[in-house]
PDB file of C-alpha atoms in Angstrom:
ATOM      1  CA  UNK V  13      10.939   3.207   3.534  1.00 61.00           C
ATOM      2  CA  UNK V  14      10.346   5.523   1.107  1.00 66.00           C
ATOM      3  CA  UNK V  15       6.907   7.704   0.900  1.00 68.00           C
ATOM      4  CA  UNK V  16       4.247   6.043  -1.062  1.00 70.00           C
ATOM      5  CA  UNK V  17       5.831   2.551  -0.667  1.00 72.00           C
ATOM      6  CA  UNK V  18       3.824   1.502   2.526  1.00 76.00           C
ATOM      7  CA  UNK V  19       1.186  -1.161   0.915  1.00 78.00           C
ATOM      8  CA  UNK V  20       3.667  -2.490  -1.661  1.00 84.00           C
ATOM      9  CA  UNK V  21       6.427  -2.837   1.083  1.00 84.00           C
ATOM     10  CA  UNK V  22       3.985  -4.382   3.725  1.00 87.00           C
ATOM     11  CA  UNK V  23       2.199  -7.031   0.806  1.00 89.00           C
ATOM     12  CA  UNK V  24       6.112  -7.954  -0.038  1.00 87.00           C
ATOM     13  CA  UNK V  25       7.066  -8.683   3.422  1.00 88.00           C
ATOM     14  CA  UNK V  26       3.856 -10.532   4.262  1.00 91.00           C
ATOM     15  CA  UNK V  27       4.729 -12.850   0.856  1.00 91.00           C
ATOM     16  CA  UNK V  28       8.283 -13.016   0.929  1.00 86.00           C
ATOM     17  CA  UNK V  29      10.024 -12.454   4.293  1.00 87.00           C
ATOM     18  CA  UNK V  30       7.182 -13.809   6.767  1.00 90.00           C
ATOM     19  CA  UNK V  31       7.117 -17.544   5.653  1.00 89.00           C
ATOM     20  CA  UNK V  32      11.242 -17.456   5.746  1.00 83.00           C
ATOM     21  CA  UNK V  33      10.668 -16.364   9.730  1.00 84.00           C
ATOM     22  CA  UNK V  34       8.061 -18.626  10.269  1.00 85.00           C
ATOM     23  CA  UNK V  35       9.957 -21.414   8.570  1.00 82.00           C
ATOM     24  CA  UNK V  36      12.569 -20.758  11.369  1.00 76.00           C
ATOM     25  CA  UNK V  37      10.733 -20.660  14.658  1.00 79.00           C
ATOM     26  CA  UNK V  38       9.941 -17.585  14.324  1.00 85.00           C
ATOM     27  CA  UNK V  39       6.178 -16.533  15.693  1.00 88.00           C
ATOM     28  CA  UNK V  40       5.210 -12.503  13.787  1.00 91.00           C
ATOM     29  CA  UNK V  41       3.424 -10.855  16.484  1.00 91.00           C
ATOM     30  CA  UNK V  42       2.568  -7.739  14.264  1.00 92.00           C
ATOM     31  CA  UNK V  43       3.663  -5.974  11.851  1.00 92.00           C
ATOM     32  CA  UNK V  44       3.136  -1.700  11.077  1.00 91.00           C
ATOM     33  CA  UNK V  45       3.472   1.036   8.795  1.00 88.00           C
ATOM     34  CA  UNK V  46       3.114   4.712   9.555  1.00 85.00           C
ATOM     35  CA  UNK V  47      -0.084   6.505   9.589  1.00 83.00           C
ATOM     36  CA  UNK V  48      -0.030  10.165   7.821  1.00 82.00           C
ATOM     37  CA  UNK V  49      -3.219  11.386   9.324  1.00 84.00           C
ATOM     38  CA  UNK V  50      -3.563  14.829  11.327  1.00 86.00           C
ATOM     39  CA  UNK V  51      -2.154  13.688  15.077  1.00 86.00           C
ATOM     40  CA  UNK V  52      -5.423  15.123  16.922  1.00 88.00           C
ATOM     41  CA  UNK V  53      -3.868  14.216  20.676  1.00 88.00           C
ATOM     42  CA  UNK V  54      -1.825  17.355  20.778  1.00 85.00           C
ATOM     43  CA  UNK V  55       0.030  15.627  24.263  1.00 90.00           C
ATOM     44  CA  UNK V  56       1.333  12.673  22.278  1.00 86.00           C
ATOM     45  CA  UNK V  57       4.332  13.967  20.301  1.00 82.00           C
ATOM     46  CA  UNK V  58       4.006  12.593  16.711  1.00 82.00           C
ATOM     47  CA  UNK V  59       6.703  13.042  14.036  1.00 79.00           C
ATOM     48  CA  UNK V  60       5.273  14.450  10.792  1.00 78.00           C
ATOM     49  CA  UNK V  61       6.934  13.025   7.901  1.00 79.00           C
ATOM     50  CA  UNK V  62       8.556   9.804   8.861  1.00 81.00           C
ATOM     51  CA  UNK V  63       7.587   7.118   7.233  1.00 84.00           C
ATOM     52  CA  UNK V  64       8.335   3.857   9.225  1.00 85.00           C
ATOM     53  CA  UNK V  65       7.668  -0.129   8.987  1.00 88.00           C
ATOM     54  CA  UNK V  66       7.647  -2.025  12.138  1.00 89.00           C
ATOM     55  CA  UNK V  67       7.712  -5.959  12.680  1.00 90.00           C
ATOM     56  CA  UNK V  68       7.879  -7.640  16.361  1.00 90.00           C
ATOM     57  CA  UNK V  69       8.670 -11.333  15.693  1.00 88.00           C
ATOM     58  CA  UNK V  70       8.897 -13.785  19.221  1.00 86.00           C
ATOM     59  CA  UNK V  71      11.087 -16.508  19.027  1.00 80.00           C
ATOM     60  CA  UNK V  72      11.221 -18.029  22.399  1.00 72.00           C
ATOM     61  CA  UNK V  73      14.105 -19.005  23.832  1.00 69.00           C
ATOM     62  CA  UNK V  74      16.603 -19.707  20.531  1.00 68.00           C
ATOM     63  CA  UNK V  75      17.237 -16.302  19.412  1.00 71.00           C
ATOM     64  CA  UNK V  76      21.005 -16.699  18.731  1.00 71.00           C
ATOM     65  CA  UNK V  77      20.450 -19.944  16.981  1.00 76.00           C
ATOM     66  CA  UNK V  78      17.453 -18.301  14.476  1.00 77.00           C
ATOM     67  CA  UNK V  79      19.801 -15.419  13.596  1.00 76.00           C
ATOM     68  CA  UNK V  80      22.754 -17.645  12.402  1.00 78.00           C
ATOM     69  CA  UNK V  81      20.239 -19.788  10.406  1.00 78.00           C
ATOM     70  CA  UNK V  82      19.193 -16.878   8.643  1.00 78.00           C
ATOM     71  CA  UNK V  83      22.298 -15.550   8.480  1.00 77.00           C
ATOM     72  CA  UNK V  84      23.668 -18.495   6.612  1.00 82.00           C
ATOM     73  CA  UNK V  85      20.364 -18.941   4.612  1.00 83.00           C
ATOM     74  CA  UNK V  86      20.712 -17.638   0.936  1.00 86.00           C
ATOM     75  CA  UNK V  87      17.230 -17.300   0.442  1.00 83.00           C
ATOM     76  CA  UNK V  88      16.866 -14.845   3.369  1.00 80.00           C
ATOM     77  CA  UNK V  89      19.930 -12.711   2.307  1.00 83.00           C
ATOM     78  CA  UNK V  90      18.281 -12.562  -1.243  1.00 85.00           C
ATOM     79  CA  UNK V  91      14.672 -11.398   0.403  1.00 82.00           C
ATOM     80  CA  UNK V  92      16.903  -9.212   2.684  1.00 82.00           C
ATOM     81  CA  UNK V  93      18.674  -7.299  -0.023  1.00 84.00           C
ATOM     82  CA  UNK V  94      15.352  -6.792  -2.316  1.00 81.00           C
ATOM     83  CA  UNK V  95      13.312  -5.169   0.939  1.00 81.00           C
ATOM     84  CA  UNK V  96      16.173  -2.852   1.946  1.00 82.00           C
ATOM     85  CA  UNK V  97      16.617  -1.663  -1.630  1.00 81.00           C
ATOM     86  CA  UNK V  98      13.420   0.043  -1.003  1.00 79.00           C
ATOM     87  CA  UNK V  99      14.506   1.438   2.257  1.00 82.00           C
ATOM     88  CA  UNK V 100      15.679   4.924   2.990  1.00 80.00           C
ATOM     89  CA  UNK V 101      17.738   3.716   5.872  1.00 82.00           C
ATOM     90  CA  UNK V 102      19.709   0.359   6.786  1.00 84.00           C
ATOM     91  CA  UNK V 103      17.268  -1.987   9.061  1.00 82.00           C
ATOM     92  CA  UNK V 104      17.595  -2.428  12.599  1.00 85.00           C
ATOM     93  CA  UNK V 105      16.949  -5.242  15.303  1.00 82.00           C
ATOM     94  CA  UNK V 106      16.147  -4.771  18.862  1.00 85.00           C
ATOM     95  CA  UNK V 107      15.859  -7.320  21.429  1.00 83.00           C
ATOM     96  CA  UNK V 108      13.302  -6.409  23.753  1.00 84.00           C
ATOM     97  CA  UNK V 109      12.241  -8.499  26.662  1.00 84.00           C
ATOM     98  CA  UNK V 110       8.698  -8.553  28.213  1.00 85.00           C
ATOM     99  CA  UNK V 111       7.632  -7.447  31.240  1.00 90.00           C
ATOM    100  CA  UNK V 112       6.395  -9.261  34.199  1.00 90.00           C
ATOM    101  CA  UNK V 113       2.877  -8.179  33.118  1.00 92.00           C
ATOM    102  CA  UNK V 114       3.266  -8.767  29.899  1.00 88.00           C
ATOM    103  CA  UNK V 115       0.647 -11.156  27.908  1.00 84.00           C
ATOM    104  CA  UNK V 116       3.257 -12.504  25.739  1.00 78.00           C
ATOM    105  CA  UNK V 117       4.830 -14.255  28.943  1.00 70.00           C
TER     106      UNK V 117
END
């Protein structure tokens, strides 16, 4: 996202793109923007300048079926195209699995 964007993006996504997830199946688990402050734990490498919005959704066990029903939803691909317009780079989806110890088991 571009620099300076960070409260507009995250209030859009929070009215716009959460309630098409939720209206799917789709549980947000959290959702974060970069913080530019001075990284004062020198052993954690930080990366100055990057300007990043992160969302971790949980959708149980019907993955493939939520992505095709947003896929084919219009209103999605509209909400879609409007939040990546104000991107710097396309989006992109992992799937990540919990672990054993985990708390969202």
């Amino acid at each position: 996202m571009r620099h300076g964007m960070e409260t507009g993006f995250a209030e859009r996504f929070r009215a716009k793109m959460v309630p098409q997830l939720t209206a799917n199946g789709a549980r947000l688990l959290g959702a974060f923007v970069s913080e530019h402050a001075e990284n004062t734990f020198s052993r954690l490498p930080v990366r100055a300048g990057e300007n990043v919005f992160i969302v971790v959704v949980g959708f149980g066990d019907a993955h493939a079926n939520y992505r095709n029903d947003l896929g084919a939803s219009p209103a999605w691909q509209a909400v879609r195209q409007t939040m990546q317009a104000a991107s710097t780079k396309p989006a992109e989806m992992l799937r990540l699995t919990p672990t054993a110890r985990s708390l969202l088991r």
